Amino acid sequence: MADKIRSRYAPSPTGRMHVGNLRTALYEFLIAKHEGGDFILRIEDTDQGRFVEGATDIIFRTLESVGLKHDEGPDKDGGCGPYVQSERVKSGLYMKYAKQLVEKGEAYYCFCTKERLESLKTEVDGKEFAVYDKHCLHLSKEEVEANLAAGMPFVIRQNNPQTGTTTFHDELYGDITVDNAELDDMILIKSDGFPTYNFANVVDDHLMGITHVVRGNEYLSSSPKYNRLYDAFGWKVPVYIHCPMITDETHKKLSKRCGHSSFEDLLELGFLKDCILNFVALLGWSPEDNQEIFSLQELIEKFDYHNISKSPAVFDYQKLRWMNGEYIKKMDDTEYYEMVLPYLKKAVTRDVNFEKLAQMVKTRIEVFPDVYEMVDFIQEVPEYDVEMYAHKKMKTDAASSLEVLKELLPIFEAQEDYTNDALYATLSDYVAKKECKNGYAMWPLRVAVSGKQSTPGGATEIMEVIGKEESLNRIRKAIEKLSAV
């Protein structure tokens, strides 16, 4: 019987969650849940210099809000919290395994000073880097013990061979072989006693029984070193899935400074969390039937990591906007109204029928801030040229529009029912008696009450939203404007 799939999301708490990190979490979750497996959350906070206060809360909040619930943790009986590496350090766990490698000759103590390490740096193509020269590997056992007894600061380095090759397998890229001469002796335990990310994640993945590891393809070059650690311990290597880079529309790596690269950035721009998750799922993966709109449950059912592309995934902002518009259209009216109302009230401070206004724009907005520009005329009619009343198709001009508005004014003054249906019925009666086309009367009325040629709703819908008093006020001002021509 095959092993149960166990995947993990292991973020570092360094700020807002980049969409690339959210994609990693989602793919790990889907791989596990598609096969009925377990999804583990592990906070990798061993690099204390990069730790950002509050970032761990952001991770929890983001995953919870999109439904990526982890299955276990050290306090499972009391609430299933995540694993936290800095807490595991206190038990001496990582140091214990690093010393095992030292005993096997797969790692060694390094006492080199900062000054000596600086002296090893070289410059190639304008970039400065250093390759450690294995100096401390050649210290005798007695020298190592004397240095340790003297309390000399040290790190523990992996002892990689300098000849031969190392081959590893990735599910997307296949077998990849590298020359061992390219593998530096990376640090496993830092001078502060904390493990490096590279070492801690290998140890933890083994101890937690992780079967599938998803990460960005920038980690392809590190995989041989990870595999050598697995081999040194005699542990089973997990399944590797290295995802393609995410780029912007100009095919440059999606930068944290672009303004919409994190989950919270997108929420602040008015995108829906379920839409964001749906969109992120398609950044490098596509189903066989080309479906684009998915619920989380549908993603669980259809996700096959073999359909992940090796080509860079383009973050198409306009496609995200379109997708969000589709999500808004399908929203429950009550939930939608609660979410759009703050935006409407920011755009319109006068007393209007916000519920009707919300419905008027629902099928026309892609993100909630779209309402600001879309409904600005509700707050106040903008200055407009009377030439706007001329419409070739509707066969209207300034003179005909003035005539229509003068005739409609007393009719609407007498009307009490200002619902859209009642207003439209009144307008239809007028059109029938005048024996003209609908547009002949609708067009001047729309311009009069909105000051625009294009609006999210028709003339009578606008009148219902702004109410009787404001509607009549705007019609009178339009008559005054046209009469002055």
PDB file of N, CA, C and O in Angstrom, residues 108-122 128-136 153-157 184-187 189-191:
ATOM      1  N   TYR A 108      31.322  19.125   9.282  1.00  0.00           N
ATOM      2  CA  TYR A 108      32.498  19.433  10.121  1.00  0.00           C
ATOM      3  C   TYR A 108      32.330  20.805  10.768  1.00  0.00           C
ATOM      4  O   TYR A 108      31.576  21.667  10.283  1.00  0.00           O
ATOM      5  N   TYR A 109      33.050  20.972  11.898  1.00  0.00           N
ATOM      6  CA  TYR A 109      33.067  22.253  12.593  1.00  0.00           C
ATOM      7  C   TYR A 109      33.952  23.220  11.826  1.00  0.00           C
ATOM      8  O   TYR A 109      35.028  22.853  11.331  1.00  0.00           O
ATOM      9  N   CYS A 110      33.491  24.470  11.732  1.00  0.00           N
ATOM     10  CA  CYS A 110      34.267  25.514  11.069  1.00  0.00           C
ATOM     11  C   CYS A 110      34.425  26.685  12.035  1.00  0.00           C
ATOM     12  O   CYS A 110      33.431  27.229  12.527  1.00  0.00           O
ATOM     13  N   PHE A 111      35.674  27.057  12.315  1.00  0.00           N
ATOM     14  CA  PHE A 111      35.956  28.127  13.270  1.00  0.00           C
ATOM     15  C   PHE A 111      36.488  29.385  12.578  1.00  0.00           C
ATOM     16  O   PHE A 111      36.995  30.297  13.241  1.00  0.00           O
ATOM     17  N   CYS A 112      36.393  29.459  11.278  1.00  0.00           N
ATOM     18  CA  CYS A 112      36.959  30.584  10.540  1.00  0.00           C
ATOM     19  C   CYS A 112      36.336  31.909  10.963  1.00  0.00           C
ATOM     20  O   CYS A 112      35.120  32.010  11.172  1.00  0.00           O
ATOM     21  N   THR A 113      37.173  32.921  11.067  1.00  0.00           N
ATOM     22  CA  THR A 113      36.707  34.253  11.454  1.00  0.00           C
ATOM     23  C   THR A 113      36.039  34.949  10.275  1.00  0.00           C
ATOM     24  O   THR A 113      36.206  34.536   9.107  1.00  0.00           O
ATOM     25  N   LYS A 114      35.332  35.991  10.582  1.00  0.00           N
ATOM     26  CA  LYS A 114      34.671  36.773   9.538  1.00  0.00           C
ATOM     27  C   LYS A 114      35.704  37.326   8.564  1.00  0.00           C
ATOM     28  O   LYS A 114      35.479  37.374   7.347  1.00  0.00           O
ATOM     29  N   GLU A 115      36.866  37.735   9.120  1.00  0.00           N
ATOM     30  CA  GLU A 115      37.914  38.327   8.288  1.00  0.00           C
ATOM     31  C   GLU A 115      38.458  37.293   7.289  1.00  0.00           C
ATOM     32  O   GLU A 115      38.692  37.610   6.120  1.00  0.00           O
ATOM     33  N   ARG A 116      38.629  36.070   7.748  1.00  0.00           N
ATOM     34  CA  ARG A 116      39.149  35.029   6.844  1.00  0.00           C
ATOM     35  C   ARG A 116      38.133  34.723   5.742  1.00  0.00           C
ATOM     36  O   ARG A 116      38.498  34.555   4.572  1.00  0.00           O
ATOM     37  N   LEU A 117      36.860  34.658   6.129  1.00  0.00           N
ATOM     38  CA  LEU A 117      35.818  34.379   5.138  1.00  0.00           C
ATOM     39  C   LEU A 117      35.746  35.489   4.100  1.00  0.00           C
ATOM     40  O   LEU A 117      35.521  35.238   2.916  1.00  0.00           O
ATOM     41  N   GLU A 118      35.940  36.738   4.557  1.00  0.00           N
ATOM     42  CA  GLU A 118      35.931  37.876   3.635  1.00  0.00           C
ATOM     43  C   GLU A 118      37.055  37.751   2.615  1.00  0.00           C
ATOM     44  O   GLU A 118      36.914  38.124   1.454  1.00  0.00           O
ATOM     45  N   SER A 119      38.178  37.197   3.061  1.00  0.00           N
ATOM     46  CA  SER A 119      39.347  37.087   2.179  1.00  0.00           C
ATOM     47  C   SER A 119      39.138  36.073   1.065  1.00  0.00           C
ATOM     48  O   SER A 119      39.885  36.056   0.076  1.00  0.00           O
ATOM     49  N   LEU A 120      38.142  35.209   1.221  1.00  0.00           N
ATOM     50  CA  LEU A 120      37.875  34.172   0.215  1.00  0.00           C
ATOM     51  C   LEU A 120      37.012  34.673  -0.939  1.00  0.00           C
ATOM     52  O   LEU A 120      36.814  33.974  -1.930  1.00  0.00           O
ATOM     53  N   LYS A 121      36.502  35.880  -0.801  1.00  0.00           N
ATOM     54  CA  LYS A 121      35.585  36.396  -1.814  1.00  0.00           C
ATOM     55  C   LYS A 121      36.303  36.713  -3.114  1.00  0.00           C
ATOM     56  O   LYS A 121      37.419  37.214  -3.132  1.00  0.00           O
ATOM     57  N   THR A 122      35.628  36.385  -4.205  1.00  0.00           N
ATOM     58  CA  THR A 122      36.127  36.718  -5.535  1.00  0.00           C
ATOM     59  C   THR A 122      35.008  37.394  -6.319  1.00  0.00           C
ATOM     60  O   THR A 122      33.837  37.327  -5.937  1.00  0.00           O
ATOM     61  N   GLU A 128      30.105  39.604  -6.548  1.00  0.00           N
ATOM     62  CA  GLU A 128      31.026  39.104  -5.540  1.00  0.00           C
ATOM     63  C   GLU A 128      30.445  37.885  -4.840  1.00  0.00           C
ATOM     64  O   GLU A 128      29.279  37.890  -4.450  1.00  0.00           O
ATOM     65  N   PHE A 129      31.231  36.829  -4.724  1.00  0.00           N
ATOM     66  CA  PHE A 129      30.764  35.651  -4.007  1.00  0.00           C
ATOM     67  C   PHE A 129      31.974  34.931  -3.413  1.00  0.00           C
ATOM     68  O   PHE A 129      33.130  35.196  -3.768  1.00  0.00           O
ATOM     69  N   ALA A 130      31.677  34.015  -2.494  1.00  0.00           N
ATOM     70  CA  ALA A 130      32.753  33.270  -1.838  1.00  0.00           C
ATOM     71  C   ALA A 130      32.428  31.792  -1.839  1.00  0.00           C
ATOM     72  O   ALA A 130      31.281  31.399  -1.624  1.00  0.00           O
ATOM     73  N   VAL A 131      33.428  30.984  -2.106  1.00  0.00           N
ATOM     74  CA  VAL A 131      33.301  29.532  -2.012  1.00  0.00           C
ATOM     75  C   VAL A 131      34.241  29.077  -0.903  1.00  0.00           C
ATOM     76  O   VAL A 131      35.452  29.349  -0.956  1.00  0.00           O
ATOM     77  N   TYR A 132      33.695  28.414   0.082  1.00  0.00           N
ATOM     78  CA  TYR A 132      34.532  28.013   1.212  1.00  0.00           C
ATOM     79  C   TYR A 132      35.557  26.968   0.763  1.00  0.00           C
ATOM     80  O   TYR A 132      35.239  26.074  -0.036  1.00  0.00           O
ATOM     81  N   ASP A 133      36.771  27.061   1.290  1.00  0.00           N
ATOM     82  CA  ASP A 133      37.890  26.243   0.820  1.00  0.00           C
ATOM     83  C   ASP A 133      38.166  25.000   1.662  1.00  0.00           C
ATOM     84  O   ASP A 133      39.240  24.390   1.560  1.00  0.00           O
ATOM     85  N   LYS A 134      37.210  24.623   2.532  1.00  0.00           N
ATOM     86  CA  LYS A 134      37.313  23.421   3.365  1.00  0.00           C
ATOM     87  C   LYS A 134      38.497  23.493   4.349  1.00  0.00           C
ATOM     88  O   LYS A 134      38.977  22.459   4.832  1.00  0.00           O
ATOM     89  N   HIS A 135      38.917  24.671   4.672  1.00  0.00           N
ATOM     90  CA  HIS A 135      40.073  24.841   5.564  1.00  0.00           C
ATOM     91  C   HIS A 135      39.895  24.066   6.874  1.00  0.00           C
ATOM     92  O   HIS A 135      40.788  23.308   7.294  1.00  0.00           O
ATOM     93  N   CYS A 136      38.735  24.223   7.520  1.00  0.00           N
ATOM     94  CA  CYS A 136      38.532  23.605   8.833  1.00  0.00           C
ATOM     95  C   CYS A 136      38.251  22.105   8.764  1.00  0.00           C
ATOM     96  O   CYS A 136      38.297  21.416   9.788  1.00  0.00           O
ATOM     97  N   PRO A 153      33.818  30.504  18.801  1.00  0.00           N
ATOM     98  CA  PRO A 153      32.604  30.484  17.969  1.00  0.00           C
ATOM     99  C   PRO A 153      32.796  29.551  16.769  1.00  0.00           C
ATOM    100  O   PRO A 153      33.889  29.478  16.199  1.00  0.00           O
ATOM    101  N   PHE A 154      31.716  28.857  16.394  1.00  0.00           N
ATOM    102  CA  PHE A 154      31.820  27.932  15.269  1.00  0.00           C
ATOM    103  C   PHE A 154      30.490  27.840  14.523  1.00  0.00           C
ATOM    104  O   PHE A 154      29.433  28.218  15.036  1.00  0.00           O
ATOM    105  N   VAL A 155      30.605  27.322  13.310  1.00  0.00           N
ATOM    106  CA  VAL A 155      29.432  26.872  12.555  1.00  0.00           C
ATOM    107  C   VAL A 155      29.696  25.420  12.193  1.00  0.00           C
ATOM    108  O   VAL A 155      30.827  24.935  12.300  1.00  0.00           O
ATOM    109  N   ILE A 156      28.651  24.719  11.775  1.00  0.00           N
ATOM    110  CA  ILE A 156      28.828  23.365  11.257  1.00  0.00           C
ATOM    111  C   ILE A 156      28.475  23.388   9.781  1.00  0.00           C
ATOM    112  O   ILE A 156      27.406  23.856   9.402  1.00  0.00           O
ATOM    113  N   ARG A 157      29.409  22.903   8.946  1.00  0.00           N
ATOM    114  CA  ARG A 157      29.239  22.920   7.499  1.00  0.00           C
ATOM    115  C   ARG A 157      29.013  21.512   6.946  1.00  0.00           C
ATOM    116  O   ARG A 157      29.548  20.539   7.470  1.00  0.00           O
ATOM    117  N   ASP A 184      28.851  24.059  -2.833  1.00  0.00           N
ATOM    118  CA  ASP A 184      29.666  24.581  -1.731  1.00  0.00           C
ATOM    119  C   ASP A 184      29.298  23.865  -0.431  1.00  0.00           C
ATOM    120  O   ASP A 184      28.262  23.208  -0.343  1.00  0.00           O
ATOM    121  N   ASP A 185      30.143  23.997   0.537  1.00  0.00           N
ATOM    122  CA  ASP A 185      29.896  23.387   1.854  1.00  0.00           C
ATOM    123  C   ASP A 185      28.992  24.316   2.659  1.00  0.00           C
ATOM    124  O   ASP A 185      29.462  25.132   3.463  1.00  0.00           O
ATOM    125  N   MET A 186      27.709  24.198   2.429  1.00  0.00           N
ATOM    126  CA  MET A 186      26.771  25.136   3.063  1.00  0.00           C
ATOM    127  C   MET A 186      26.740  24.946   4.578  1.00  0.00           C
ATOM    128  O   MET A 186      26.988  23.857   5.109  1.00  0.00           O
ATOM    129  N   ILE A 187      26.417  26.024   5.255  1.00  0.00           N
ATOM    130  CA  ILE A 187      26.325  26.008   6.713  1.00  0.00           C
ATOM    131  C   ILE A 187      25.035  25.309   7.130  1.00  0.00           C
ATOM    132  O   ILE A 187      23.968  25.582   6.587  1.00  0.00           O
ATOM    133  N   ILE A 189      24.506  24.580  10.833  1.00  0.00           N
ATOM    134  CA  ILE A 189      24.233  25.226  12.127  1.00  0.00           C
ATOM    135  C   ILE A 189      25.008  26.533  12.175  1.00  0.00           C
ATOM    136  O   ILE A 189      26.229  26.556  11.969  1.00  0.00           O
ATOM    137  N   LYS A 190      24.330  27.629  12.450  1.00  0.00           N
ATOM    138  CA  LYS A 190      24.967  28.943  12.489  1.00  0.00           C
ATOM    139  C   LYS A 190      25.659  29.170  13.832  1.00  0.00           C
ATOM    140  O   LYS A 190      25.474  28.404  14.779  1.00  0.00           O
ATOM    141  N   SER A 191      26.417  30.243  13.911  1.00  0.00           N
ATOM    142  CA  SER A 191      27.188  30.518  15.129  1.00  0.00           C
ATOM    143  C   SER A 191      26.292  30.828  16.320  1.00  0.00           C
ATOM    144  O   SER A 191      26.733  30.725  17.470  1.00  0.00           O
TER     145      SER A 191
END
